[in-house]
Amino acid sequence: MSTSTLARPKPRQSQQPAAKRRTTSWKKLGWVLFFLLPSAIPLTLFTLVPMVSSLWVSLHKWNLISPMEWVGLDNYANLLTDPMTRRVFLHTLIYVAGYLPLVYAGGLGLALVLNQKLKGRAFLRATYFLPVVTSWVVVALVWKWLLNPANGLVNQVLGAVGLPTPGWWTDPQWALPAVILSSAWKDLGFVMVILLAGLQAIPSDVYEAALVDGASAWQRFWRITLPLLSPSTFFVVVISLINGFQVFDQVYVMTGGGPSGASQVVVGQIYDLTFRYGRAGEASALSWILFAVILVITVVQIRGQRKWVHYA
Amino acid sequence: MRRFALYAAVLVGAAIMLFPFLWTVITSITPEGSLADGPTLIVDNPTLDAYRTLLDAMPIWRILVNSLLIALASTVFQLITGAMAAYGFARLQFPLKNVIFGCYLATLMVPLQVLVVPLFIEMKTLNLQDTYFALLAPTIASAFGVFLLRQAVTAVPTELDEAATIDGAGHLRIFTTIVLPLIRPALATVAVFAFMGSWNSFLWPLVVIRSPEFMTLPLGLSTLQGQFTTQWDVVMAGSVVSIVPIAIVYLLAQRHIIAGVAHTGIK
């Protein structure tokens, strides 16, 4: 009797904590699932699964209706030799090359001015940010109307002061510039806000020291403001390039890629390939090529930032 | 003198920013006949005809309600799923945590364009085209939201949790009564982005919605353009209808937007 009572506690002691540990770890797992599943399930179903199946589709010939036909890497090979691909990438590049300097220079100018103690500063900042919250479709429609070659406001003003009045979205040469202009107008406020935050992070004693040394306003801008603003600049450039390569809404609404394909961009081509020409396989392949291009550009920028981005 | 030049420049700029909006309103109340005469700032006989035509042309109320419903639902879902995941990643220890978080971040980097075709096929196979669910599905959870909120939860001192644990509070209690109130600014930022994103999104609704009853505003507006190539007064009336609600949301959340954007903008 006594031996058994003495013996009993031993196994119990070793068993109890183990059992307890097991229940707590099940309980812990339960909490992990409870907190993560609400986001993990939709992200898996509506992002991860489509990602994987997109790769699968890109290896097939498929018009969304008849059965898929395995073609391996043919879609990629065809796209890389198709002059249309080169054309839509060129247009996208032109868009980015026009849009980025405009939006950066404009945003920087605005940020510099609105960082000063002006009356009504908050109102002005809000005004410049308003287009950012407006949808692309509205912006594109409004600008299409303003840039109407026949009786749009912009051409009326240009004509009144004796400047040429381009055909904007009806002229192949001017379709892309029209899109670039309206995009820059819309995104100016976003760039301004990012750069404002950057400006406010620059400590004022740096400027005071420069003033003591007799640096001119111009020198202070080039030697202090711009270098210390480089992290914000970097962020703006990375984000703008990513968004710029994905340009679609404004092109679709303003020009529909026309006239005669003169403003067709990569995403427009992906859309048309799928839903107009029934070439879903090629569309998926093109979207992966676009993704690869964006990824490479972004990685190159991140690698290159050491050369010009100074963290204070 | 320099001040004066500054003010002049800023005000001209502000005018350039506001003018298209003003113009939209003016055009929408200009009688259709006098539109051909070219732009004027003063409308002789303003009319609401364009708005009436708009009501006849499409179920505009339904479209407005669709947009609001989807935007609100996507905001609420993103806040719930995002905040919960943020708590999970910031406060719970579990194997493969970093790998799983890496997967979340990876979904951030995939552009919508890559997903559009298979997502469309997924909805088609499940027979979910032309449904609210299809509109909502891709925005139920956002990796961006999880990322932003996780930062905020990490910034909440763990001492608060520990004190609560000693008082007998569990994870759910700590999450709802301690963490959530403290990350309110981050929640507001995510809410604004979610609402804006849904309200303005175009490509996905364009792909998955065909019938007017399920259209959202950007989509409805763009089809209006096809139907009435010359009826700019109607198109502009539609634009006004679409701008007013988001402008209100924006004015209410203005402080948060600017702070939020600036915050995510890595100073």
XYZ file of C-alpha atoms in Angstrom:
579
model
C 0.000 0.000 0.000
C 2.588 2.401 1.085
C 4.880 1.441 -1.768
C 2.139 1.974 -4.265
C 1.282 5.380 -2.877
C 4.948 6.210 -2.989
C 5.321 4.860 -6.464
C 2.257 6.492 -7.889
C 3.254 10.134 -7.856
C 6.261 9.413 -10.005
C 4.562 8.511 -13.281
C 1.925 11.145 -12.612
C 4.568 13.795 -12.277
C 6.115 12.920 -15.583
C 2.779 12.428 -17.286
C 0.977 15.504 -16.163
C 3.265 18.173 -17.579
C 3.466 16.291 -20.878
C -0.301 16.142 -21.143
C -0.526 19.740 -20.155
C 2.069 20.700 -22.733
C 0.175 18.815 -25.382
C -3.088 20.551 -24.584
C -1.457 23.952 -24.436
C 0.254 23.436 -27.773
C -3.068 22.362 -29.329
C -4.582 25.402 -27.767
C -1.757 27.520 -29.116
C -2.255 26.105 -32.576
C -5.938 26.888 -32.237
C -5.132 30.526 -31.532
C -2.745 30.701 -34.476
C -5.428 29.325 -36.781
C -8.054 31.583 -35.272
C -6.014 34.708 -35.931
C -4.484 33.756 -39.283
C -7.138 31.818 -41.186
C -9.475 34.757 -41.873
C -6.737 36.339 -43.966
C -4.915 33.194 -45.101
C -7.959 31.557 -46.698
C -8.952 34.462 -48.970
C -5.337 35.244 -49.818
C -4.776 31.627 -50.798
C -7.987 31.294 -52.789
C -7.883 34.648 -54.549
C -4.166 35.331 -54.874
C -1.975 32.253 -54.452
C -4.162 29.820 -56.384
C -4.662 32.232 -59.312
C -0.907 32.898 -59.290
C -0.105 29.232 -59.719
C -2.877 28.601 -62.226
C -1.791 31.636 -64.218
C 1.583 29.988 -64.720
C -0.217 26.817 -65.771
C -2.453 28.689 -68.241
C 0.559 30.459 -69.713
C 1.885 27.068 -70.893
C -1.286 26.359 -72.873
C -3.147 27.525 -75.898
C -6.611 28.414 -74.721
C -9.546 30.583 -75.757
C -11.369 30.287 -72.401
C -13.930 27.880 -73.939
C -12.474 24.867 -75.717
C -10.145 22.501 -73.810
C -6.635 23.693 -73.046
C -3.854 22.567 -75.331
C -0.349 22.136 -73.924
C 2.191 24.210 -75.834
C 5.024 24.432 -73.312
C 6.976 27.659 -73.603
C 5.617 28.473 -77.072
C 3.512 31.382 -75.816
C 6.598 33.009 -74.326
C 8.627 32.363 -77.474
C 5.886 33.753 -79.706
C 5.474 36.865 -77.595
C 9.196 37.574 -77.530
C 9.373 37.540 -81.328
C 6.027 39.298 -81.901
C 6.548 42.949 -82.960
C 3.306 43.800 -81.136
C 4.969 42.925 -77.823
C 7.836 45.264 -78.574
C 5.342 47.954 -79.526
C 3.246 47.756 -76.343
C 6.369 47.666 -74.176
C 7.745 50.683 -76.043
C 4.517 52.597 -75.432
C 4.592 51.646 -71.765
C 8.218 52.809 -71.549
C 7.352 56.117 -73.232
C 4.509 56.518 -70.770
C 6.798 55.924 -67.788
C 9.568 58.131 -69.225
C 7.136 60.995 -69.699
C 5.131 60.514 -66.549
C 7.885 60.038 -63.964
C 9.884 63.286 -64.508
C 6.670 65.304 -64.752
C 5.167 63.934 -61.589
C 8.440 64.088 -59.644
C 9.369 67.625 -60.660
C 5.821 68.820 -60.069
C 5.488 67.002 -56.757
C 8.863 68.280 -55.552
C 8.035 71.879 -56.456
C 4.729 71.620 -54.661
C 6.251 69.969 -51.602
C 8.934 72.660 -51.329
C 6.374 75.447 -51.552
C 3.764 73.871 -49.299
C 6.381 73.050 -46.670
C 6.715 76.782 -46.014
C 4.521 78.666 -43.632
C 1.866 79.861 -46.034
C -1.645 80.912 -45.137
C -4.212 78.286 -46.054
C -1.534 75.624 -46.334
C -3.801 72.832 -45.127
C -6.481 73.801 -47.631
C -3.938 73.892 -50.466
C -2.512 70.494 -49.556
C -6.025 69.082 -49.520
C -6.753 70.618 -52.920
C -3.698 69.068 -54.499
C -4.560 65.702 -52.986
C -8.160 65.649 -54.206
C -7.382 64.132 -57.643
C -5.541 61.287 -55.905
C -8.747 59.995 -54.333
C -10.761 60.412 -57.526
C -11.069 57.312 -59.674
C -8.997 56.933 -62.822
C -12.125 56.577 -64.889
C -13.431 59.964 -63.800
C -10.049 61.613 -64.309
C -9.658 60.057 -67.740
C -13.171 61.069 -68.788
C -12.803 64.637 -67.544
C -9.450 65.049 -69.266
C -10.705 63.462 -72.435
C -13.360 66.166 -72.418
C -10.883 68.947 -71.603
C -8.501 67.689 -74.304
C -11.270 67.318 -76.865
C -9.561 68.274 -80.138
C -12.669 69.990 -81.519
C -13.939 72.207 -78.700
C -12.102 71.117 -75.548
C -11.056 73.810 -73.127
C -7.317 73.178 -73.508
C -7.371 73.655 -77.267
C -9.585 76.719 -76.954
C -7.024 78.298 -74.645
C -4.078 77.225 -76.820
C -5.831 78.545 -79.903
C -6.655 81.839 -78.240
C -2.971 82.548 -77.533
C -1.949 81.407 -81.003
C -0.360 78.070 -80.091
C -0.908 74.884 -82.111
C -3.969 72.845 -81.147
C -3.027 69.156 -81.302
C -5.534 66.394 -82.045
C -4.772 64.858 -78.604
C -6.482 61.487 -78.352
C -7.508 61.416 -82.034
C -3.939 61.863 -83.275
C -1.606 58.835 -82.944
C 1.256 61.166 -82.034
C -0.599 62.879 -79.224
C -2.596 60.017 -77.697
C 0.158 58.962 -75.285
C 1.053 62.530 -74.256
C -2.629 63.114 -73.491
C -2.651 60.085 -71.198
C 0.652 61.149 -69.595
C -0.630 64.655 -68.889
C -3.800 63.504 -67.171
C -1.935 60.842 -65.167
C 0.608 63.361 -63.948
C -2.185 65.721 -62.946
C -3.830 62.977 -60.921
C -0.730 61.693 -59.099
C 0.959 65.014 -58.340
C -0.668 65.170 -54.909
C 0.523 61.707 -53.938
C 4.153 62.492 -54.759
C 3.798 65.815 -52.961
C 2.679 64.118 -49.734
C 5.532 61.601 -49.757
C 8.097 64.337 -50.395
C 6.522 66.585 -47.755
C 7.024 63.838 -45.213
C 10.637 63.555 -46.376
C 11.210 67.291 -46.109
C 9.819 67.385 -42.605
C 12.250 64.693 -41.537
C 15.277 66.829 -42.451
C 16.612 68.362 -39.215
C 16.612 72.162 -39.331
C 20.068 72.500 -37.746
C 21.627 71.225 -40.991
C 20.220 74.275 -42.748
C 21.280 76.551 -39.914
C 24.840 75.295 -40.153
C 24.819 75.845 -43.926
C 23.483 79.371 -43.439
C 26.321 80.129 -41.043
C 28.756 78.890 -43.685
C 27.152 81.299 -46.135
C 25.526 78.781 -48.474
C 23.091 80.290 -50.968
C 19.499 79.077 -51.307
C 20.490 77.280 -54.502
C 23.437 75.548 -52.815
C 21.278 74.531 -49.875
C 18.778 72.960 -52.269
C 21.388 70.986 -54.222
C 23.716 70.090 -51.356
C 21.250 69.492 -48.523
C 17.624 69.196 -49.556
C 18.022 66.900 -52.543
C 20.522 64.470 -50.977
C 18.598 64.248 -47.701
C 15.383 63.788 -49.652
C 16.855 60.824 -51.518
C 15.098 58.121 -49.445
C 11.718 59.684 -50.273
C 12.776 60.147 -53.879
C 13.758 56.506 -53.984
C 10.358 55.456 -52.675
C 8.545 57.673 -55.205
C 10.617 56.326 -58.100
C 10.138 52.671 -57.124
C 6.378 53.027 -56.622
C 5.895 55.178 -59.739
C 7.773 52.717 -61.917
C 5.763 49.787 -60.593
C 2.476 51.644 -61.119
C 3.634 53.120 -64.422
C 4.353 49.728 -65.939
C 0.871 48.625 -64.908
C -0.891 51.606 -66.527
C -4.320 50.615 -67.860
C -7.487 52.387 -66.636
C -6.730 55.802 -68.079
C -5.566 54.388 -71.419
C -8.615 52.144 -71.709
C -10.999 55.023 -71.018
C -9.240 57.844 -72.885
C -7.956 56.199 -76.029
C -8.865 52.517 -75.809
C -5.279 51.906 -76.928
C -5.876 53.780 -80.166
C -5.903 55.426 -82.559
C -4.887 52.250 -84.400
C -2.900 50.894 -81.457
C -0.783 54.030 -81.065
C -1.299 54.123 -77.309
C -1.749 50.421 -76.563
C 0.145 49.499 -73.379
C 1.113 46.113 -71.958
C -1.874 45.665 -69.646
C -4.223 46.827 -72.388
C -2.727 44.126 -74.577
C -3.201 41.518 -71.821
C -6.854 42.527 -71.576
C -7.402 42.501 -75.356
C -5.591 39.177 -75.825
C -7.871 37.531 -73.252
C -11.240 39.097 -73.777
C -11.131 40.253 -77.408
C -8.959 37.722 -79.168
C -9.514 34.706 -76.903
C -5.799 34.069 -76.409
C -5.739 33.538 -72.660
C -2.513 31.516 -72.722
C -0.568 34.294 -74.388
C -2.204 36.855 -72.121
C -1.024 34.951 -69.041
C 2.451 34.600 -70.499
C 2.548 38.337 -71.245
C 1.486 39.148 -67.693
C 4.350 37.019 -66.347
C 6.783 38.749 -68.703
C 5.498 42.089 -67.393
C 5.894 40.875 -63.829
C 9.442 39.737 -64.564
C 10.303 43.124 -66.075
C 8.874 44.982 -63.069
C 10.661 42.651 -60.674
C 14.022 43.099 -62.416
C 13.637 46.887 -62.514
C 12.694 46.974 -58.834
C 15.560 44.702 -57.787
C 18.041 46.732 -59.841
C 16.797 49.887 -58.145
C 17.088 48.388 -54.687
C 20.616 47.221 -55.500
C 21.512 50.586 -56.976
C 20.147 52.676 -54.160
C 23.432 52.525 -52.237
C 24.983 54.777 -54.873
C 22.621 57.677 -54.500
C 20.300 57.198 -51.538
C 21.589 58.727 -48.311
C 19.881 57.814 -45.100
C 20.343 60.604 -42.588
C 7.671 90.229 -53.299
C 8.968 86.645 -53.189
C 6.092 85.722 -50.918
C 3.661 87.227 -53.345
C 5.103 85.245 -56.256
C 4.865 82.083 -54.151
C 1.228 82.693 -53.325
C 0.444 83.469 -56.941
C 2.111 80.247 -58.128
C 0.415 78.091 -55.498
C -2.994 79.571 -56.184
C -2.636 79.113 -59.936
C -1.639 75.511 -59.256
C -4.607 74.997 -56.965
C -6.857 76.428 -59.650
C -5.428 73.955 -62.167
C -6.168 71.169 -59.673
C -9.706 72.289 -58.893
C -10.703 73.535 -62.300
C -11.459 70.164 -63.906
C -13.761 69.374 -60.959
C -15.518 72.724 -61.288
C -15.692 72.123 -65.000
C -17.293 68.743 -64.508
C -20.063 70.307 -62.431
C -20.600 73.142 -64.893
C -20.746 70.833 -67.888
C -23.214 68.564 -66.124
C -25.734 71.417 -65.749
C -25.209 72.976 -69.171
C -28.101 72.394 -71.602
C -27.003 69.888 -74.210
C -27.544 72.292 -77.094
C -25.195 74.986 -75.841
C -22.329 72.517 -75.236
C -21.453 72.734 -78.921
C -20.746 76.445 -78.622
C -17.649 75.631 -76.634
C -16.901 76.075 -72.960
C -18.330 78.881 -70.884
C -17.993 79.473 -67.176
C -21.432 80.995 -66.795
C -24.367 78.797 -67.672
C -27.281 80.903 -68.947
C -30.023 78.417 -68.217
C -28.728 75.642 -65.975
C -30.638 72.387 -66.184
C -30.670 69.003 -64.494
C -31.563 67.275 -67.767
C -28.266 65.403 -67.843
C -28.999 63.890 -64.434
C -32.453 62.848 -65.631
C -30.954 61.244 -68.736
C -28.454 59.496 -66.484
C -31.279 58.056 -64.381
C -32.967 56.757 -67.513
C -29.803 55.410 -69.086
C -28.729 53.125 -66.264
C -29.799 52.031 -62.811
C -27.586 54.725 -61.332
C -28.953 54.381 -57.787
C -28.341 50.674 -57.849
C -24.821 51.274 -59.183
C -24.149 53.837 -56.467
C -25.400 51.444 -53.789
C -23.305 48.625 -55.290
C -20.177 50.748 -55.087
C -20.908 51.815 -51.512
C -21.769 48.298 -50.393
C -18.709 46.704 -51.930
C -16.404 49.470 -50.691
C -17.793 49.256 -47.144
C -17.731 45.457 -47.077
C -14.197 45.321 -48.393
C -13.124 47.901 -45.809
C -14.716 45.994 -42.911
C -13.307 42.651 -44.069
C -9.824 44.030 -44.594
C -9.859 45.595 -41.133
C -10.987 42.355 -39.470
C -8.751 39.954 -41.396
C -5.835 42.396 -41.330
C -5.978 43.192 -37.633
C -6.317 39.528 -36.676
C -3.397 38.445 -38.848
C -1.378 41.390 -37.554
C -1.966 40.220 -33.968
C -1.106 36.655 -34.930
C 2.181 37.613 -36.520
C 3.154 40.131 -33.855
C 2.149 38.246 -30.707
C 2.001 34.504 -31.300
C 4.981 32.205 -31.616
C 4.618 29.363 -34.088
C 6.835 27.367 -36.427
C 7.427 28.709 -39.955
C 6.149 32.106 -38.894
C 8.645 33.999 -41.033
C 8.044 31.767 -44.028
C 4.295 32.311 -43.800
C 4.762 36.042 -43.401
C 7.045 35.946 -46.445
C 4.214 34.318 -48.422
C 1.926 37.168 -47.420
C 4.488 39.694 -48.630
C 4.966 37.778 -51.877
C 1.285 38.177 -52.723
C 1.849 41.918 -52.395
C 4.308 41.902 -55.232
C 2.133 40.126 -57.765
C 0.370 42.649 -59.946
C -3.373 42.327 -60.412
C -2.819 41.785 -64.135
C -1.134 38.447 -63.518
C -4.142 37.313 -61.501
C -6.924 38.656 -63.665
C -7.175 35.789 -66.154
C -7.135 32.863 -63.686
C -9.262 34.764 -61.196
C -11.807 35.333 -63.951
C -11.696 31.641 -64.820
C -12.075 30.718 -61.142
C -15.212 32.846 -60.906
C -16.534 31.488 -64.190
C -16.022 27.882 -63.074
C -17.742 28.566 -59.766
C -20.480 30.332 -61.702
C -19.901 33.498 -59.707
C -19.712 35.970 -62.587
C -22.012 38.910 -62.108
C -22.250 38.551 -58.337
C -21.354 40.738 -55.388
C -19.147 37.972 -54.095
C -17.005 38.069 -57.242
C -16.536 41.811 -56.850
C -15.627 41.456 -53.202
C -13.522 38.275 -53.236
C -10.091 39.674 -54.145
C -10.403 42.424 -51.532
C -11.451 40.404 -48.469
C -7.875 40.349 -47.232
C -4.974 42.566 -48.212
C -1.366 41.725 -47.537
C -0.641 45.444 -47.509
C -3.109 45.878 -44.666
C -1.601 42.976 -42.715
C 1.870 44.433 -43.199
C 0.875 47.922 -42.079
C -1.108 46.696 -39.068
C 1.591 44.277 -37.962
C 3.955 47.239 -37.694
C 1.396 48.988 -35.507
C 0.815 45.970 -33.242
C 4.563 45.456 -32.837
C 4.798 49.034 -31.578
C 2.337 48.284 -28.750
C 4.431 47.493 -25.624
C 4.197 43.803 -24.629
C 4.145 44.823 -20.949
C 0.498 45.727 -21.456
C -0.294 42.188 -22.636
C 1.653 40.659 -19.765
C -0.188 42.735 -17.206
C -3.482 41.696 -18.753
C -2.430 38.036 -18.807
C -1.717 38.175 -15.082
C -5.221 39.592 -14.611
C -6.483 36.507 -16.414
C -7.137 37.912 -19.893
C -6.783 35.620 -22.895
C -5.684 36.431 -26.436
C -9.152 37.456 -27.541
C -9.486 39.813 -24.601
C -6.045 41.324 -25.130
C -6.718 41.695 -28.841
C -10.066 43.446 -28.512
C -9.551 45.552 -25.403
C -5.861 46.456 -25.547
C -4.402 46.111 -29.023
C -7.311 47.259 -31.186
C -7.877 50.597 -29.412
C -4.154 51.340 -29.496
C -3.724 50.763 -33.219
C -6.677 52.925 -34.200
C -4.608 55.330 -36.388
C -3.237 52.421 -38.412
C -6.737 50.955 -38.703
C -7.991 54.297 -40.020
C -5.223 54.357 -42.623
C -6.004 50.842 -43.793
C -9.721 51.694 -43.868
C -9.132 54.703 -46.097
C -6.924 52.765 -48.494
C -9.369 49.873 -48.631
C -12.311 52.150 -49.321
C -10.443 54.148 -51.955
C -9.102 51.051 -53.641
C -12.499 49.434 -53.915
C -14.327 52.614 -54.877
C -11.932 53.352 -57.710
C -11.108 49.868 -58.953
C -11.814 49.305 -62.589
C -9.973 46.388 -64.167
C -11.455 43.647 -61.979
C -15.094 44.823 -62.180
C -14.592 45.319 -65.926
C -13.555 41.688 -66.240
C -16.050 39.991 -63.947
C -19.226 42.065 -64.318
C -21.441 42.125 -67.392
C -24.946 43.082 -66.310
C -25.756 46.664 -65.237
C -27.303 45.526 -61.934
C -23.905 44.553 -60.547
C -21.815 47.351 -61.995
C -19.834 49.710 -59.829
C -19.425 53.412 -60.601
C -16.170 53.426 -62.571
C -17.496 50.642 -64.759
C -20.903 52.263 -65.219
C -19.229 55.537 -66.117
C -17.021 53.971 -68.732
C -19.951 52.240 -70.431
C -21.812 55.549 -70.430
C -19.078 56.904 -72.634
C -19.681 54.216 -75.210
C -23.414 54.754 -75.223
C -23.281 58.520 -75.450
C -20.140 59.421 -77.300
C -21.293 62.997 -77.732
C -23.449 63.431 -74.622
C -20.725 64.868 -72.459
C -23.208 66.520 -70.137
C -24.470 63.050 -69.136
C -20.952 61.683 -68.731
C -20.042 64.657 -66.535
C -23.224 64.232 -64.482
C -22.130 60.644 -63.868
C -18.678 61.864 -62.873
C -20.191 64.263 -60.346
C -22.233 61.427 -58.848
C -19.057 59.374 -58.531
C -16.858 62.134 -57.097
C -19.200 63.428 -54.376
C -19.185 60.347 -52.095
C -15.434 59.784 -52.264
C -14.858 63.512 -51.726
C -16.951 63.285 -48.542
C -15.033 60.234 -47.307
C -11.840 62.049 -48.155
C -12.786 65.213 -46.275
C -13.742 63.138 -43.219
C -10.535 61.111 -43.303
C -8.219 63.757 -44.729
C -5.935 63.945 -41.723
C -5.543 60.187 -41.662
C -4.903 59.892 -45.393
C -2.081 62.395 -45.452
C -0.574 61.062 -42.227
C -1.078 57.506 -43.424
C 0.477 58.044 -46.827
C 3.339 59.943 -45.272
C 3.740 57.162 -42.738
C 3.960 54.393 -45.337
C 6.215 56.642 -47.363
C 9.301 55.712 -45.343
C 10.803 59.003 -44.298
